[in-house]
C-alpha positions as MATLAB code, in Angstrom:
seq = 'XXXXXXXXXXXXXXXXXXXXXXXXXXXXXXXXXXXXXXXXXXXXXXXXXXXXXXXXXXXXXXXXXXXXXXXXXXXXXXXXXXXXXXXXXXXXXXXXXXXXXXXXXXXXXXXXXXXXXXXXXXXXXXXXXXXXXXXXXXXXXXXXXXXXXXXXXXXXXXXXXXXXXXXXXXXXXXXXXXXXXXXXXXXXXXXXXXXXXXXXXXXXXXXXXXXXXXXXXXXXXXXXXXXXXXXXXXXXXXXXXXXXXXXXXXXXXXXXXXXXXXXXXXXXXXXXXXXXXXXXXXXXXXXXXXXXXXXXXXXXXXXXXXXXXXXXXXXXXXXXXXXXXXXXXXXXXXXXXXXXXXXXXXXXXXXXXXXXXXXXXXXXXXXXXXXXXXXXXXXXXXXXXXXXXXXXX';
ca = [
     -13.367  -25.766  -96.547;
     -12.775  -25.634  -92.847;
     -15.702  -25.106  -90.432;
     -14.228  -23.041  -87.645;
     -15.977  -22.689  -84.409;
     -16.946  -19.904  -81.826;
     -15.181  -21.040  -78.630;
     -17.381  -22.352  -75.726;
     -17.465  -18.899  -74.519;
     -20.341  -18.134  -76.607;
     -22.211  -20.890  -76.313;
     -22.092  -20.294  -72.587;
     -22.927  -16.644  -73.407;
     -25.956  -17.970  -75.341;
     -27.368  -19.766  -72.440;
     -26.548  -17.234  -69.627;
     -28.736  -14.717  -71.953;
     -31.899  -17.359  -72.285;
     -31.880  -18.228  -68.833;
     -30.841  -15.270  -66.531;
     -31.926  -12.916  -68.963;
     -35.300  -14.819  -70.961;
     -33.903  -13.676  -74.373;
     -34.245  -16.741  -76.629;
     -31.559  -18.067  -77.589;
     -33.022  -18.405  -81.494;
     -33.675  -14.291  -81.400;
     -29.475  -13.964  -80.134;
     -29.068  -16.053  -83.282;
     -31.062  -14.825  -85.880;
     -29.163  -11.457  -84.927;
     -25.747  -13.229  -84.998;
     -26.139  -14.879  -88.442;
     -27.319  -11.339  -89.529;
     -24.153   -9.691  -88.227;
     -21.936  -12.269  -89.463;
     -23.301  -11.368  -93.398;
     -22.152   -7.940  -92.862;
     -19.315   -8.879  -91.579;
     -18.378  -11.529  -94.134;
     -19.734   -9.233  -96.865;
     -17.285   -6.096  -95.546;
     -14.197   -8.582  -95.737;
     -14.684  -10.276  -98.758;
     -17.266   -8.583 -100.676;
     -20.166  -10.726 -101.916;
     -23.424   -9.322 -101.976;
     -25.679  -12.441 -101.450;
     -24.734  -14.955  -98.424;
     -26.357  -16.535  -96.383;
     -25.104  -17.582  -92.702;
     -25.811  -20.903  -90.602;
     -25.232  -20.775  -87.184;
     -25.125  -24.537  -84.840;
     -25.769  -23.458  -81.590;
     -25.137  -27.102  -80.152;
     -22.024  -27.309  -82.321;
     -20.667  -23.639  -82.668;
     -19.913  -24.398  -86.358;
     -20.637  -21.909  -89.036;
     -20.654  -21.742  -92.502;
     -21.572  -19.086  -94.962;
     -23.258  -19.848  -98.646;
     -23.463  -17.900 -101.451;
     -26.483  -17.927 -102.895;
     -27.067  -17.863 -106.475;
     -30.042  -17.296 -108.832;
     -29.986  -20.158 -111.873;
     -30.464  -18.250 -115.164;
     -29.773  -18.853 -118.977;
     -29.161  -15.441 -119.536;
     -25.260  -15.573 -119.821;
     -24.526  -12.232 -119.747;
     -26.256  -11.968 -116.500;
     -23.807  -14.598 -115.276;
     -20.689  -12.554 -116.689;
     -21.981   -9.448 -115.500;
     -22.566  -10.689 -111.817;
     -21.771  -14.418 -110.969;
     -21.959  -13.704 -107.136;
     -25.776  -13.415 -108.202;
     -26.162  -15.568 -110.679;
     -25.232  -19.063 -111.967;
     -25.575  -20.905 -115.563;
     -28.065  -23.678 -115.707;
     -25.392  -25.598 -117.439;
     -22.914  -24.862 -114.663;
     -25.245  -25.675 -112.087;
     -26.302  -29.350 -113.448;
     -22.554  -29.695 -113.512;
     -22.717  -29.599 -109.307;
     -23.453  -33.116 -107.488;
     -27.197  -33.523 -107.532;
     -27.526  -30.669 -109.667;
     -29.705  -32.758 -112.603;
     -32.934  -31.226 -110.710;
     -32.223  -27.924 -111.124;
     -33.877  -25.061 -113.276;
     -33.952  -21.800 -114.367;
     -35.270  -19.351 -111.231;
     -33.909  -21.886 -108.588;
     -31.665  -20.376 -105.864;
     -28.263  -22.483 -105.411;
     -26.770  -22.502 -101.980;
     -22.667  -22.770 -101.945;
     -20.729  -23.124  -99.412;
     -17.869  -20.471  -99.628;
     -16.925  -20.307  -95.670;
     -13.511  -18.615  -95.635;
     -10.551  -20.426  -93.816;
      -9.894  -17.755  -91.195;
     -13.748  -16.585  -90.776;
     -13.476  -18.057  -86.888;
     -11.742  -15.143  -85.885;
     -14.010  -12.736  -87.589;
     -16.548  -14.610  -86.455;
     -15.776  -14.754  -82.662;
     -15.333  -10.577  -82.753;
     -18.981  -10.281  -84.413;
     -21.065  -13.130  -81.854;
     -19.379  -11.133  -78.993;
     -20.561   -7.799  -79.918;
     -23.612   -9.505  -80.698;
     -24.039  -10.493  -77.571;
     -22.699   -7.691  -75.701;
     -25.324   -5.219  -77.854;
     -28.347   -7.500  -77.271;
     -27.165   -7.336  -73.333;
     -27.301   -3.932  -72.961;
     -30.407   -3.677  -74.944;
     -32.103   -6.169  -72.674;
     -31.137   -4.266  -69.328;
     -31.945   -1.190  -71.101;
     -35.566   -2.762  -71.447;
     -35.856   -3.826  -67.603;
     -34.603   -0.704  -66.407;
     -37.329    1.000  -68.969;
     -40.201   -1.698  -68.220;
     -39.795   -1.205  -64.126;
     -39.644    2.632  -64.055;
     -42.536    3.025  -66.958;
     -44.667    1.229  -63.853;
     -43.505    4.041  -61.558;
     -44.853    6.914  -63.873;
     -46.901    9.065  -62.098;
     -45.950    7.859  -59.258;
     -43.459    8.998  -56.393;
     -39.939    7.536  -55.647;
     -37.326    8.609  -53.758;
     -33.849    9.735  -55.055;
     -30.785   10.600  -53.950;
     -29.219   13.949  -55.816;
     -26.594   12.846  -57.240;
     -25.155   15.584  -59.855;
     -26.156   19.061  -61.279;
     -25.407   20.537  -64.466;
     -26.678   24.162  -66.351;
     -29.879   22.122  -67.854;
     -30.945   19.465  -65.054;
     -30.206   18.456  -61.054;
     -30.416   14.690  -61.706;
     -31.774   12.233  -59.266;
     -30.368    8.843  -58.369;
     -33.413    6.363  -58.662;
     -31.343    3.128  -57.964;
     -29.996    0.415  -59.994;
     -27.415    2.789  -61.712;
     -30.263    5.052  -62.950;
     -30.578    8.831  -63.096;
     -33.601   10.885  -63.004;
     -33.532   14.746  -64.454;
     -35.209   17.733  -63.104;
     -35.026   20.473  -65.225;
     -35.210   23.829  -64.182;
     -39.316   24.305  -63.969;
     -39.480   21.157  -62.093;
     -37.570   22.302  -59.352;
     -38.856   24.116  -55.813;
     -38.169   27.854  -56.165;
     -37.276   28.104  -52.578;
     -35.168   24.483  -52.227;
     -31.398   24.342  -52.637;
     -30.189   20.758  -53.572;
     -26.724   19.225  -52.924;
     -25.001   16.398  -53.335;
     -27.010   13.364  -51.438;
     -29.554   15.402  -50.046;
     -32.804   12.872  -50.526;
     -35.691   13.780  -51.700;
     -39.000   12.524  -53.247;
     -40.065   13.409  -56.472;
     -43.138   12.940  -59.255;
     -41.895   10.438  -62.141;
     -43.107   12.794  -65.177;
     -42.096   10.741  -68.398;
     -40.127    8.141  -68.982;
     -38.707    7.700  -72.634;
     -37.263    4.713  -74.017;
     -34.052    6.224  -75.400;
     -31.446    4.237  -77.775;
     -29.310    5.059  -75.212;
     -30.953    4.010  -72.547;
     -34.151    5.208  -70.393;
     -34.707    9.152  -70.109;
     -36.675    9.334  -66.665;
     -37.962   12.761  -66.345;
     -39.277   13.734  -62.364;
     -40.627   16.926  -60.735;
     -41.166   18.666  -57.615;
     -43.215   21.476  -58.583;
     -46.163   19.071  -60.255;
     -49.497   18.993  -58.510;
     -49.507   15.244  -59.097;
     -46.708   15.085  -56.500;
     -49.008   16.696  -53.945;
     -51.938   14.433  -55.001;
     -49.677   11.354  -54.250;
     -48.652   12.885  -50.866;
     -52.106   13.271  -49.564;
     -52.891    9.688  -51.133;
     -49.954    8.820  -48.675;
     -51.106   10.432  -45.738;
     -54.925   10.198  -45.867;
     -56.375    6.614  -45.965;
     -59.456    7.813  -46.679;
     -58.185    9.132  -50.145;
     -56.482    5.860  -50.876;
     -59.434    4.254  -50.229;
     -61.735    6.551  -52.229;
     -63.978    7.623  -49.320;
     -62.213   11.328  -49.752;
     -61.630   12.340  -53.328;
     -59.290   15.442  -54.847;
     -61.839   16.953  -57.125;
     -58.637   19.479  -58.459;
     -55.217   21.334  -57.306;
     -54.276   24.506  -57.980;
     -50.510   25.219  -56.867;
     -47.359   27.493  -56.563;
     -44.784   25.004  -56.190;
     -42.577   26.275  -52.515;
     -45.136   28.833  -51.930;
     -48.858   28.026  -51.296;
     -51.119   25.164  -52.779;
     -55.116   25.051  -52.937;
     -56.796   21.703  -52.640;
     -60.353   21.282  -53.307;
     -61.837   18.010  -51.910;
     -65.249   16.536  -50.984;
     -66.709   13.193  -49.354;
     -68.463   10.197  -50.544;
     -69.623    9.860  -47.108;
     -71.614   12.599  -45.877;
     -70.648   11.018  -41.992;
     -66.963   11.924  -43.246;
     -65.549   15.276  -43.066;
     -63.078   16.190  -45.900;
     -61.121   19.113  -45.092;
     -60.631   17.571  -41.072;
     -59.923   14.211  -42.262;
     -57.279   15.658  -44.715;
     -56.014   18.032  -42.263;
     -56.002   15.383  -39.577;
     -55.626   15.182  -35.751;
     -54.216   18.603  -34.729;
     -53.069   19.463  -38.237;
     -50.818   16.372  -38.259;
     -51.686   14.901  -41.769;
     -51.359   18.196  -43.603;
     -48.393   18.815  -41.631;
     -46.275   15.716  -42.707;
     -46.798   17.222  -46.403;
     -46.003   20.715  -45.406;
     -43.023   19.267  -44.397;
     -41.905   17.292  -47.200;
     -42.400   20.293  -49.560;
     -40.556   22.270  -47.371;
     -43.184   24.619  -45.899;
     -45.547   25.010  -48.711;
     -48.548   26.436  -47.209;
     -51.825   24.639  -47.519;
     -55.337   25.244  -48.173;
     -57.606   22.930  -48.049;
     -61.177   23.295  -49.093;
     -64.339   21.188  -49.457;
     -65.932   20.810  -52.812;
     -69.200   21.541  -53.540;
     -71.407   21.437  -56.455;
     -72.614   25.027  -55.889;
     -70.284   27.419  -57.946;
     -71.137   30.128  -55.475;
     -70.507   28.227  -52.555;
     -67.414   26.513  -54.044;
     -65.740   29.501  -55.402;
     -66.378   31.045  -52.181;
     -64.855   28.366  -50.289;
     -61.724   28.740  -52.633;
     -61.514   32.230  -51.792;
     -60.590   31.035  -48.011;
     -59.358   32.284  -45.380;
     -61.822   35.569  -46.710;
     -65.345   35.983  -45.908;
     -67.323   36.432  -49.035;
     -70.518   38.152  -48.830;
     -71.699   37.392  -52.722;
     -71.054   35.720  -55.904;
     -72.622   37.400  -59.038;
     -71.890   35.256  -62.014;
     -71.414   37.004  -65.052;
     -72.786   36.280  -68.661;
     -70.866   33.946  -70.323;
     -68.653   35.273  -73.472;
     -66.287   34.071  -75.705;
     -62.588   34.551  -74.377;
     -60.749   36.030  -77.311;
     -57.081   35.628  -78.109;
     -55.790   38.747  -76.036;
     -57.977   38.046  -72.679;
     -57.994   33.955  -72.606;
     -57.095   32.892  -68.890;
     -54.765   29.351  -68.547;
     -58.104   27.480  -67.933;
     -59.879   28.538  -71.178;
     -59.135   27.244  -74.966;
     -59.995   28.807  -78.028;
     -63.373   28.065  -79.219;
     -64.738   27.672  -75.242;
     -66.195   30.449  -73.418;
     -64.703   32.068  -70.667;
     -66.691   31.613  -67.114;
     -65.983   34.598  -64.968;
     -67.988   35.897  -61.694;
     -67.748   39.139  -59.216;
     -66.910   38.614  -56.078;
     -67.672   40.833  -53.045;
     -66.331   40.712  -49.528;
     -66.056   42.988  -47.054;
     -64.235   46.270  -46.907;
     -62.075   45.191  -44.667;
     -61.338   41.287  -46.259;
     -60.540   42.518  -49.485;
     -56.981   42.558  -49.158;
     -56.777   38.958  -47.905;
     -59.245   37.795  -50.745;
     -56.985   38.978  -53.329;
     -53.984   37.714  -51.397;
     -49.982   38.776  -51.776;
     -49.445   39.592  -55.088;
     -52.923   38.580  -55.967;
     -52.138   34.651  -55.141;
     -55.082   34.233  -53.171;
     -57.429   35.213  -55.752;
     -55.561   33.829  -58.627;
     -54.954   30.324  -57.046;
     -59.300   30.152  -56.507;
     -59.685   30.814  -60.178;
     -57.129   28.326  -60.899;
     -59.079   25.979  -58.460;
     -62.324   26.742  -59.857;
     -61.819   27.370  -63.228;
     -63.850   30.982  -62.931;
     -62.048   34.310  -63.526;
     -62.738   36.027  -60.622;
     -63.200   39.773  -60.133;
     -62.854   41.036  -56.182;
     -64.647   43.964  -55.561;
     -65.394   45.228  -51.943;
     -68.957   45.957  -50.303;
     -68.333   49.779  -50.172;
     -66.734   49.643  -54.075;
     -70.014   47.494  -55.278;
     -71.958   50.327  -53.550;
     -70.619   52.936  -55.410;
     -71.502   50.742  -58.196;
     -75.222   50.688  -58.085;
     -75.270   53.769  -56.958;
     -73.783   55.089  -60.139;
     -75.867   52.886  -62.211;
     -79.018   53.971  -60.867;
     -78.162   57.392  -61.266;
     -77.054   56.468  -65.187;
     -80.655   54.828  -65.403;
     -82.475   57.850  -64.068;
     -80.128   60.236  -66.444;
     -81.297   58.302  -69.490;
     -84.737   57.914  -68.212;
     -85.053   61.668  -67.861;
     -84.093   62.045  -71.088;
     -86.475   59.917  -72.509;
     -89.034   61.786  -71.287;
     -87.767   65.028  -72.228;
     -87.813   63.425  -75.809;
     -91.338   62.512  -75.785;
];
């Protein structure tokens, strides 16, 4: 039988992969001689070859291999599987042979170059494209969590996608997107890498806008001292296009937090307001104190008390974002002054709801005058049932 060669191509092929690409050239191989089975066995039907590849040579030949048996009707029934032991001894240096040794054959077909050449290029060509598929995948799983700039590039009815570079497309679905931003075609923007999947058809690179992380890694940017870990983020709480509570505090009581994030004449915070396209800011120190922390969060409002209530178990029908089933629920009253209450609770209550977010307390506002009326109607409650207590007696 002939021994028909892949042209030179491949070899070259082979070599371009292991040293442009570092994929062995024995892994290529052991995926070639695997394809060219199939492909032998969908032309010409035997179950049990075997394929040799010489990747110095190009030759190739296929054996059938064959289990030695004495069971003859075995042999009759398959004799691509099986061979006689009489048959076998028959075969040059087949003396040494016995029942449950395998017999390798050559049976390489005259024309299985052709067929061959088709198979080692898609062979190739697949274990390409998987191997850029795994840089592209290996350098943006390092930029998870991370920011990158993007160009957008399309939109469709489920995603505005993102052009990341080197051919590669990041998608923004709808909840990742600014509320108040209108994207077209080129604009450039930065965004928060989300996710990135390792897809059979490539990377899925999922990024945001609306993700605190993003505005973590902004003030990272713009604030040395939280790159450095003198100022730390103790927790966002954010309306993505909107408004945006950060709660921070100092590992150097000589360092201020909230100044050194806002920065020389508001610059620092500025620069962020700007990339998020006017996102307010607040930006609040951290403190250990619930009282004073929560009313720090409540900012720009005065707060004249925090009464902390007993703590309960949330149930299914009252559970806030922050609390889980099984946890209790941490709530407080707030009061502030007659006059601060609407600014405590905010524009559609986003003042007080981003503090609770920030804090992790459910938060009831009540004014000075309201609390008033309060105590007042408690003590009169207490004297009622006092009163009637005596009566009683």
């Amino acid at each position: 039988m002939s021994k028909p060669k892949i042209n030179t191509e491949m070899i070259g092929a082979l070599d371009y992969l292991e040293k442009e690409k570092g994929i062995k050239k024995e892994i290529v191989i052991e995926a070639l001689e695997q394809a060219l089975e199939s492909a032998y066995k969908q032309n010409y039907g035997d179950k049990n070859v075997e394929v040799e590849f010489n990747s110095l040579t190009g030759n190739i030949k296929v054996y059938a291999v064959k289990t030695i048996t004495d069971d003859e009707e075995a042999v009759e029934a398959d004799s691509n599987e099986f061979m006689s032991l009489a048959d076998a001894r028959k075969l040059p240096h087949g003396q040494g042979y016995d029942i449950g040794d395998e017999i390798r054959e050559e049976v390489t077909p005259r024309d299985f170059g052709r067929i061959a050449a088709q198979t080692a290029k898609q062979v190739v060509m697949q274990r390409l494209r998987e191997e850029e598929r795994k840089i592209i995948y290996d350098k943006y799983k390092t930029y998870e969590n991370e920011i990158i700039t993007g160009e957008v590039s399309r939109e469709d009815k489920r995603f505005t996608y993102v052009d990341l570079g080197d051919g590669v497309e990041g998608a923004m679905g709808f909840r990742d997107k600014m509320p108040n931003e209108h994207y077209h075609v080129h604009d450039r923007i930065q965004v928060y890498v989300t996710k990135v999947n390792d897809d059979r058809r490539g990377p899925q690179i999922f990024v945001s806008r609306t993700a605190p992380e993003l505005l973590k890694r902004l003030f990272e940017r713009e604030v040395p001292e939280i790159k450095d870990g003198t100022v730390l983020i103790e927790n966002i709480a954010r309306e993505a296009g909107d408004r945006a509570k950060v709660a921070v505090y100092s590992n150097d009581p000589n360092v201020d937090p909230v100044g050194t994030c806002v920065g020389p004449r508001g610059s620092r915070v500025q620069a962020i307001v700007n990339e998020l396209d006017g996102e307010n800011m607040d930006i609040v120190e951290y403190v250990k104190d619930p009282a004073k922390f929560i009313a720090n969060a409540l900012n720009p409002a005065e707060v004249l008390d925090v009464i902390f209530n007993e703590d309960k178990p949330a149930s299914e029908t009252e559970e806030s974002e922050e609390t889980t089933e099984g946890q209790t629920e941490r709530s407080c009253t707030v009061v502030v002054p007659d006059n601060q209450l609407s600014l405590a609770i905010g524009k559609r209550g986003q003042n007080a709801r981003l503090a609770a977010r920030l804090t992790k307390y459910k938060i009831d506002i009540k004014s000075e005058s309201e609390m008033a009326e309060n105590d007042q109607e408690s003590e009169e409650v207490a004297d009622s049932e006092e009163n009637i207590d005596n009566n009683e007696e």
